[in-house]
Coordinates of C-alpha atoms and ligand atoms in Angstrom, one line a residue:
M174 CA 0.4 -0.1 0.1
Q175 CA 1.2 3.3 -0.5
K176 CA 0.7 6.0 1.9
P177 CA -0.5 9.2 0.5
L178 CA 2.2 12.3 -0.3
V179 CA 1.7 15.4 1.4
P180 CA 1.4 18.0 -0.9
D181 CA 3.7 21.1 -0.9
N182 CA 1.7 23.7 0.6
E183 CA 0.5 21.4 3.3
P184 CA 0.8 24.2 6.5
A185 CA -1.1 26.4 4.6
R186 CA -3.8 24.0 3.6
V187 CA -4.4 22.8 6.8
K188 CA -4.5 26.2 8.4
I189 CA -7.1 27.6 5.1
L190 CA -9.3 24.2 6.5
R191 CA -9.1 24.7 9.9
D192 CA -10.0 28.6 9.7
L193 CA -13.5 27.5 8.1
C194 CA -14.8 26.4 11.6
I195 CA -16.4 22.9 9.8
L196 CA -14.1 20.0 10.7
D197 CA -16.4 18.4 13.2
T198 CA -19.7 20.2 12.9
S199 CA -22.8 18.1 12.5
L200 CA -24.1 16.8 9.3
E201 CA -25.8 19.5 7.6
S202 CA -28.9 18.9 5.0
P203 CA -27.6 20.5 1.8
Y204 CA -24.3 18.6 1.9
Q205 CA -26.1 15.4 2.7
E206 CA -28.5 16.0 -0.3
L207 CA -25.6 16.0 -2.6
T208 CA -24.1 12.8 -1.7
E209 CA -27.2 11.4 -1.5
L210 CA -28.0 12.5 -4.9
A211 CA -24.5 11.2 -6.4
C212 CA -25.5 7.3 -4.8
D213 CA -28.8 7.9 -6.6
L214 CA -27.6 8.9 -10.3
F215 CA -24.5 7.1 -10.0
G216 CA -26.1 3.9 -8.3
V217 CA -23.4 3.4 -6.3
A218 CA -23.1 2.7 -2.1
V219 CA -21.4 5.2 -0.9
S220 CA -20.6 9.3 -1.4
L221 CA -18.8 11.5 0.5
V222 CA -18.0 15.3 1.0
T223 CA -14.5 14.5 2.7
L224 CA -12.0 17.3 4.4
V225 CA -8.5 15.9 5.1
D226 CA -6.7 17.0 8.0
E227 CA -3.5 16.6 9.1
Q228 CA -4.2 13.2 10.2
R229 CA -7.5 12.3 9.6
Q230 CA -9.8 12.6 6.8
W231 CA -12.8 13.6 8.2
F232 CA -16.7 13.4 6.5
K233 CA -19.0 16.4 5.8
A234 CA -21.6 14.7 4.0
N235 CA -21.5 11.1 4.6
T236 CA -24.2 8.6 2.5
G237 CA -23.4 4.7 2.8
L238 CA -20.6 5.1 5.5
D239 CA -20.9 3.8 9.5
V240 CA -18.2 6.3 10.4
S241 CA -17.3 9.8 10.6
E242 CA -13.5 9.9 9.6
T243 CA -10.8 7.6 8.7
S244 CA -6.9 7.9 9.3
R245 CA -4.8 10.0 6.8
D246 CA -3.0 6.9 5.9
V247 CA -5.4 4.8 4.0
S248 CA -7.4 7.7 2.7
F249 CA -7.8 7.2 -1.0
C250 CA -9.3 11.0 -0.7
A251 CA -5.9 12.3 0.3
H252 CA -4.3 11.1 -2.7
A253 CA -6.7 13.1 -4.6
I254 CA -5.4 16.1 -3.3
V255 CA -2.3 15.7 -4.0
D256 CA -1.4 16.5 -7.3
G257 CA -5.1 18.1 -7.8
Q258 CA -6.6 15.8 -10.3
P259 CA -9.7 14.1 -9.8
L260 CA -8.8 10.4 -9.0
L261 CA -10.2 7.6 -10.8
V262 CA -9.6 3.6 -9.6
E263 CA -11.9 1.7 -11.4
D264 CA -10.4 -1.8 -9.6
A265 CA -8.8 -0.9 -6.6
L266 CA -7.7 -4.6 -6.4
K267 CA -5.7 -4.0 -9.4
D268 CA -4.4 -0.8 -8.5
E269 CA -0.7 -1.1 -6.8
R270 CA -1.5 2.2 -4.5
F271 CA -4.6 0.4 -3.3
Y272 CA -4.9 -3.0 -3.7
D273 CA -3.7 -3.9 0.1
N274 CA -5.4 -0.9 1.9
P275 CA -7.4 -2.2 4.7
L276 CA -10.1 -0.3 3.2
V277 CA -9.9 -2.5 0.3
T278 CA -8.9 -5.4 1.8
G279 CA -11.5 -5.2 4.8
K280 CA -14.5 -3.2 5.3
P281 CA -16.1 -1.2 3.5
N282 CA -14.3 -3.4 0.5
I283 CA -13.9 -0.7 -1.3
R284 CA -13.0 -1.4 -5.1
F285 CA -14.3 1.8 -7.2
Y286 CA -13.1 5.3 -6.1
A287 CA -13.7 8.7 -8.2
G288 CA -13.1 11.7 -6.4
I289 CA -13.2 15.4 -7.7
P290 CA -10.5 17.9 -5.5
L291 CA -12.5 20.8 -3.7
T292 CA -10.9 23.8 -3.1
L293 CA -12.0 27.1 -2.5
D294 CA -9.0 29.4 -3.9
G295 CA -8.1 27.0 -6.9
E296 CA -4.5 26.4 -4.8
H297 CA -5.3 24.4 -1.8
L298 CA -6.9 21.3 -2.1
L299 CA -9.3 20.5 1.4
G300 CA -10.7 17.6 0.4
T301 CA -13.0 15.7 -2.2
F302 CA -16.4 14.7 -3.5
C303 CA -16.1 11.3 -3.7
L304 CA -17.8 8.1 -5.0
I305 CA -17.5 4.4 -3.9
D306 CA -18.9 1.5 -4.4
T307 CA -18.0 -2.1 -3.8
Q308 CA -18.1 -3.2 -7.3
P309 CA -15.2 -2.2 -10.3
R310 CA -16.6 0.7 -12.2
R311 CA -15.8 2.4 -15.4
L312 CA -17.5 6.6 -15.3
N313 CA -18.3 7.4 -18.9
E314 CA -17.9 10.9 -19.7
R315 CA -21.3 12.3 -19.6
D316 CA -21.0 10.9 -15.8
Y317 CA -17.6 12.3 -15.4
K318 CA -19.3 15.7 -16.2
R319 CA -22.1 14.8 -13.8
L320 CA -19.6 14.0 -10.7
Q321 CA -17.8 17.4 -11.5
A322 CA -21.0 19.3 -11.7
L323 CA -21.9 18.3 -8.1
A324 CA -18.3 18.9 -7.0
K325 CA -18.9 22.5 -7.9
Q326 CA -22.3 22.1 -5.5
A327 CA -20.4 20.8 -2.9
E328 CA -17.1 23.8 -3.0
A329 CA -20.1 26.8 -3.3
L330 CA -21.6 25.3 -0.3
L331 CA -18.1 25.6 1.4
R332 CA -17.4 29.1 0.0
L333 CA -20.6 30.1 1.6
H334 CA -19.8 28.4 5.0
Q335 CA -16.8 30.2 4.7
A336 CA -18.0 33.9 3.4
R337 CA -21.2 33.1 6.7
N338 CA -17.9 33.0 9.2
E339 CA -16.4 35.8 7.3
A340 CA -19.2 37.6 7.9
Q341 CA -19.7 36.9 11.7
Q342 CA -16.3 37.6 12.0
A343 CA -16.5 41.2 11.0
N344 CA -19.8 41.5 12.7
A345 CA -18.0 40.3 16.6
A346 CA -15.3 42.7 15.9
K347 CA -18.0 45.9 14.8
S348 CA -19.3 44.6 17.7
E349 CA -16.6 44.4 20.6
F350 CA -15.1 47.8 18.5
L351 CA -18.8 49.5 19.2
S352 CA -18.6 47.8 22.7
S353 CA -15.5 49.5 23.8
M354 CA -15.3 52.8 22.5
S355 CA -18.9 53.2 23.9
H356 CA -17.4 52.7 27.4
E357 CA -13.9 54.6 27.0
L358 CA -16.2 57.7 25.9
R359 CA -18.9 57.0 28.6
T360 CA -16.2 58.0 31.5
P361 CA -14.7 61.6 30.3
L362 CA -18.7 62.3 29.3
N363 CA -19.7 62.1 32.7
A364 CA -17.1 63.8 33.9
I365 CA -17.9 66.9 31.7
M366 CA -21.6 66.6 32.7
G367 CA -20.5 66.5 36.5
F368 CA -18.3 69.1 36.3
S369 CA -21.3 71.8 34.8
Q370 CA -23.7 70.8 36.8
L371 CA -21.1 72.0 40.1
L372 CA -20.8 75.0 37.9
Q373 CA -24.1 75.5 37.9
A374 CA -24.3 74.4 41.6
S375 CA -21.9 76.5 43.2
A376 CA -23.3 79.2 45.9
A377 CA -19.7 80.4 46.4
E378 CA -19.2 81.4 43.1
P379 CA -22.4 82.0 41.3
L380 CA -22.5 82.2 36.9
S381 CA -23.5 85.0 35.3
V382 CA -26.7 84.5 33.2
K383 CA -25.1 84.2 30.5
Q384 CA -22.2 81.9 31.8
S385 CA -25.4 79.8 33.2
Q386 CA -27.1 79.3 30.0
Q387 CA -24.0 77.9 28.3
V388 CA -22.8 75.7 31.1
E389 CA -26.7 74.4 30.6
Q390 CA -26.0 73.9 26.9
I391 CA -23.0 71.8 27.8
Y392 CA -25.2 69.7 29.9
R393 CA -27.6 69.2 27.6
S394 CA -25.1 68.5 25.2
G395 CA -23.6 66.0 27.0
E396 CA -26.9 64.6 27.7
H397 CA -27.5 63.8 24.1
L398 CA -24.2 62.5 23.2
L399 CA -24.7 59.8 26.5
A400 CA -28.6 58.7 24.9
L401 CA -26.6 58.2 21.4
I402 CA -23.5 55.9 23.7
N403 CA -26.3 54.1 24.9
D404 CA -27.9 53.4 22.2
V405 CA -25.0 52.5 20.4
L406 CA -24.0 50.1 23.3
D407 CA -27.2 49.0 23.8
L408 CA -27.2 47.9 19.4
A409 CA -23.8 46.2 20.2
K410 CA -24.7 43.9 22.8
V411 CA -28.1 42.8 21.1
E412 CA -25.6 41.9 17.6
A413 CA -23.2 40.1 19.9
G414 CA -26.2 38.3 21.6
E415 CA -25.2 39.6 25.0
V416 CA -29.1 40.4 25.8
S417 CA -30.7 37.8 28.2
M418 CA -34.2 37.9 28.2
Q419 CA -36.1 37.2 31.7
R420 CA -39.5 35.5 31.7
E421 CA -41.7 37.3 34.0
Q422 CA -45.9 38.1 34.0
V423 CA -46.5 41.3 33.2
E424 CA -49.6 43.2 33.1
L425 CA -49.6 44.6 29.8
A426 CA -52.0 48.0 30.3
T427 CA -49.7 48.3 33.5
C428 CA -46.4 48.4 31.4
I429 CA -48.0 50.3 28.7
R430 CA -49.4 53.5 31.4
Q431 CA -46.1 53.1 33.0
V432 CA -44.6 54.3 29.4
I433 CA -46.5 56.7 28.7
A434 CA -46.1 58.3 32.0
L435 CA -42.6 58.3 31.4
L436 CA -42.9 59.4 28.0
K437 CA -45.3 62.4 29.6
P438 CA -42.6 65.5 29.5
M439 CA -41.8 64.4 25.5
A440 CA -45.5 64.3 24.3
D441 CA -45.8 67.7 26.2
K442 CA -42.8 69.2 24.6
Y443 CA -44.0 68.0 20.7
K444 CA -47.7 69.6 22.0
V445 CA -49.1 65.4 20.7
S446 CA -51.7 63.6 22.6
V447 CA -51.1 60.1 24.0
I448 CA -54.3 57.7 23.9
A449 CA -54.6 54.4 25.3
D450 CA -58.2 54.2 26.4
D451 CA -59.3 50.5 25.6
L452 CA -56.4 48.0 27.0
P453 CA -57.6 45.1 27.8
S454 CA -56.7 43.3 30.7
L455 CA -54.1 40.5 29.5
T456 CA -50.8 38.9 31.2
A457 CA -48.1 38.0 29.3
C458 CA -44.8 36.0 29.9
V459 CA -42.4 38.4 28.6
D460 CA -39.4 40.0 29.9
P461 CA -40.7 43.6 31.2
L462 CA -37.7 45.6 30.8
R463 CA -37.1 44.7 27.0
L464 CA -41.0 45.2 26.5
R465 CA -40.5 48.6 27.9
Q466 CA -38.1 49.3 26.2
V467 CA -39.3 48.4 22.8
L468 CA -42.4 50.7 23.7
V469 CA -40.3 53.8 24.6
N470 CA -38.6 53.1 21.5
L471 CA -41.9 53.1 19.1
I472 CA -43.7 55.8 21.5
S473 CA -41.3 58.3 21.3
N474 CA -40.6 57.5 17.8
A475 CA -44.7 58.6 17.3
L476 CA -44.0 61.8 19.4
K477 CA -40.9 62.8 17.6
Y478 CA -41.9 62.2 14.0
N479 CA -45.3 63.5 14.5
R480 CA -46.8 67.2 14.3
P481 CA -47.9 69.5 16.9
Q482 CA -51.5 68.6 18.4
G483 CA -51.0 65.6 16.4
S484 CA -51.6 62.2 18.6
V485 CA -50.5 58.7 19.1
W486 CA -53.1 55.9 19.7
I487 CA -52.1 53.0 21.8
E488 CA -54.0 49.8 21.6
V489 CA -53.5 46.0 22.2
E490 CA -55.2 43.5 20.2
Q491 CA -55.6 40.0 20.5
G492 CA -56.0 36.9 18.0
T493 CA -53.6 34.2 16.7
E494 CA -51.3 36.4 17.7
L495 CA -51.2 39.6 20.5
C496 CA -50.1 43.1 19.1
I497 CA -49.4 45.7 20.9
Q498 CA -50.1 49.0 18.1
V499 CA -48.5 52.5 18.4
K500 CA -50.4 54.5 15.7
D501 CA -49.4 58.1 15.2
N502 CA -50.7 60.5 12.6
G503 CA -47.4 62.2 12.2
V504 CA -45.3 62.8 9.0
G505 CA -45.4 59.0 7.9
I506 CA -42.8 57.3 6.3
A507 CA -42.0 56.8 2.5
P508 CA -42.6 53.0 1.0
E509 CA -39.2 52.8 0.0
K510 CA -38.0 53.4 3.7
Q511 CA -40.3 51.3 5.0
A512 CA -37.7 48.4 4.9
E513 CA -34.3 50.9 5.4
I514 CA -35.4 52.4 9.3
F515 CA -34.7 49.1 10.8
T516 CA -31.0 48.9 9.9
A517 CA -28.9 50.5 12.3
F518 CA -27.9 53.9 12.0
N519 CA -30.7 54.8 8.7
R520 CA -32.7 57.4 9.9
G521 CA -35.0 57.5 7.3
G522 CA -34.1 61.2 6.1
F523 CA -34.3 62.9 9.3
E524 CA -29.7 63.0 9.6
Q525 CA -29.9 66.3 9.1
S526 CA -33.0 67.5 10.6
A527 CA -33.8 68.9 14.1
I528 CA -35.2 65.7 15.7
E529 CA -33.0 63.8 17.7
G530 CA -32.0 60.5 16.8
S531 CA -28.9 57.9 16.6
G532 CA -31.0 55.7 13.7
V533 CA -30.4 52.6 16.3
G534 CA -33.5 52.2 18.4
L535 CA -36.0 50.5 15.7
A536 CA -33.1 47.9 14.7
V537 CA -32.2 47.2 18.8
S538 CA -36.3 47.3 18.8
Q539 CA -36.8 44.4 16.2
N540 CA -33.7 42.4 17.4
L541 CA -35.2 42.4 20.9
V542 CA -38.6 41.6 19.7
E543 CA -37.2 38.5 17.5
Q544 CA -35.5 37.4 20.4
M545 CA -38.9 37.3 22.6
G546 CA -40.2 35.2 19.6
G547 CA -42.2 37.6 17.9
W548 CA -41.9 40.0 15.2
L549 CA -41.7 44.6 14.4
R550 CA -43.5 45.6 11.7
V551 CA -44.7 48.8 10.4
H552 CA -47.7 50.5 8.1
S553 CA -47.6 53.2 7.2
E554 CA -48.7 56.1 5.0
P555 CA -46.8 59.4 4.2
G556 CA -48.2 62.8 5.3
N557 CA -51.1 60.4 7.3
G558 CA -49.1 58.4 9.8
S559 CA -47.5 55.6 11.0
T560 CA -48.7 52.4 12.8
F561 CA -45.7 50.2 14.3
S562 CA -47.0 46.7 15.6
L563 CA -45.1 44.9 18.0
C564 CA -46.4 41.4 17.3
L565 CA -45.7 38.4 19.9
P566 CA -47.2 34.8 19.6
A567 CA -50.5 34.4 21.4
K568 CA -49.1 31.7 24.1
V569 CA -47.0 34.3 25.6
L570 CA -50.5 35.3 27.4
V571 CA -50.8 34.1 30.7
A572 CA -54.6 34.0 32.2
P573 CA -56.5 36.5 31.8
S574 CA -55.7 39.1 34.5
T575 CA -58.5 41.0 36.6
G576 CA -58.9 44.9 36.4
S577 CA -56.3 46.9 34.5
Ligands
LIG1289 P1 -34.1 57.6 15.6 O1 -35.3 57.9 15.7 O2 -33.1 57.6 16.6 O3 -33.3 58.3 14.6 P2 -35.2 54.7 15.2 O4 -34.2 53.5 14.9 O5 -35.8 54.8 16.5 O6 -34.2 56.2 15.2 O7 -35.9 54.9 13.9 C1 -36.0 55.1 12.8 C2 -35.9 56.2 11.3 O8 -37.2 55.5 11.1 C3 -36.4 57.3 12.3 O9 -35.0 58.3 12.0 C4 -37.4 57.9 11.3 O10 -37.2 58.1 9.7 C5 -38.1 56.2 11.1 N1 -39.4 56.7 11.8 C6 -39.2 55.8 13.0 N2 -40.6 56.1 13.3 C7 -41.8 56.8 12.8 C8 -42.5 57.2 13.4 N3 -43.6 57.1 13.8 N4 -43.2 57.9 12.3 C9 -42.4 58.7 10.9 N5 -41.4 58.0 11.0 C10 -40.6 57.2 11.8

């Protein structure tokens, strides 16, 4: 038996394979469907997507074998990845490289093998898409083309896996950066705000009216910046999956009224009335803090993007799902912007406006609602207003409560 040679670029090849973070992951149906299809199409006993690690070959997809890996020394695929050519063995017993290979002389009694090398960059061969049978066989040109087409699909799946990994890593790096930046900014900002309050409060050295107004301006700008930093920190946390969800019984009407009370000063500032008259008495099993956070975002948006003497209505509907609707008769949102506004930092055209915001609230809210098992939707007509619906599956409802 000839042991497989090691490719010249072995260290780089193994690094690419390991960086793919795919070894020892579970079988996945897209890969598995390819090997099932191959067995069906070619009438062979076994088809595999193999990846050749330093000492072993491991199977990402496996139709027909009852092991998940074999030693590299006895692997046929390890031969296929050496010279970059497809490896065709019509009868292993007649091939000096394989006739006494234990996989030939014993189970699974390989006689026929056809393996197409798999690569992500055209240079480093990571494994193969292969067919194995217990009978000698010959592939005609048409079969060979079909096998190559299947191998291309397996390669495309590996590329997708790589792209998904890279996207996840980039996202994690972004969240980490946002989170550490926010922490770093918060300390000096708290000092700025603290000292401006001290200046205001100093009885020994009172400020002139003008100075006091200027210091007040410093403080308000600090407050605004702090709110932005908190938004960004929130976003980093939800994106990193660091938000844990509690489950508590929450009386919805009470929760909604608390949020309305909290936002009363803002409603007064914008001269918008908030109407929540017919709230049903319902208790839901949800995270109270997160629910409140989403409601604060939706209701404050309904106040901000409104008009003087405008209104905001809050309604709860119970059907196949439980929906809290925040409706306003404000400026509305153009149809082409309605999907974008759920993307972080997208302010739907209000970037230069006097209305304060970071464009992060809806992205965070949507993520939180999805983590609660629900969804956030918008229906809006420019000029007539918007309705944001926070919907949760009806199963979050506990028993009807008494009084509201
Ligand atoms: P922010 O309010 O800080 O900009 P959000 O993520 O909460 O960020 O909202 C994103 C954008 O969605 C807003 O900038 C605004 O363009 C739009 N928007 C949200 N709620 C409303 C609403 N009730 N009416 C009109 N536009 C809205």
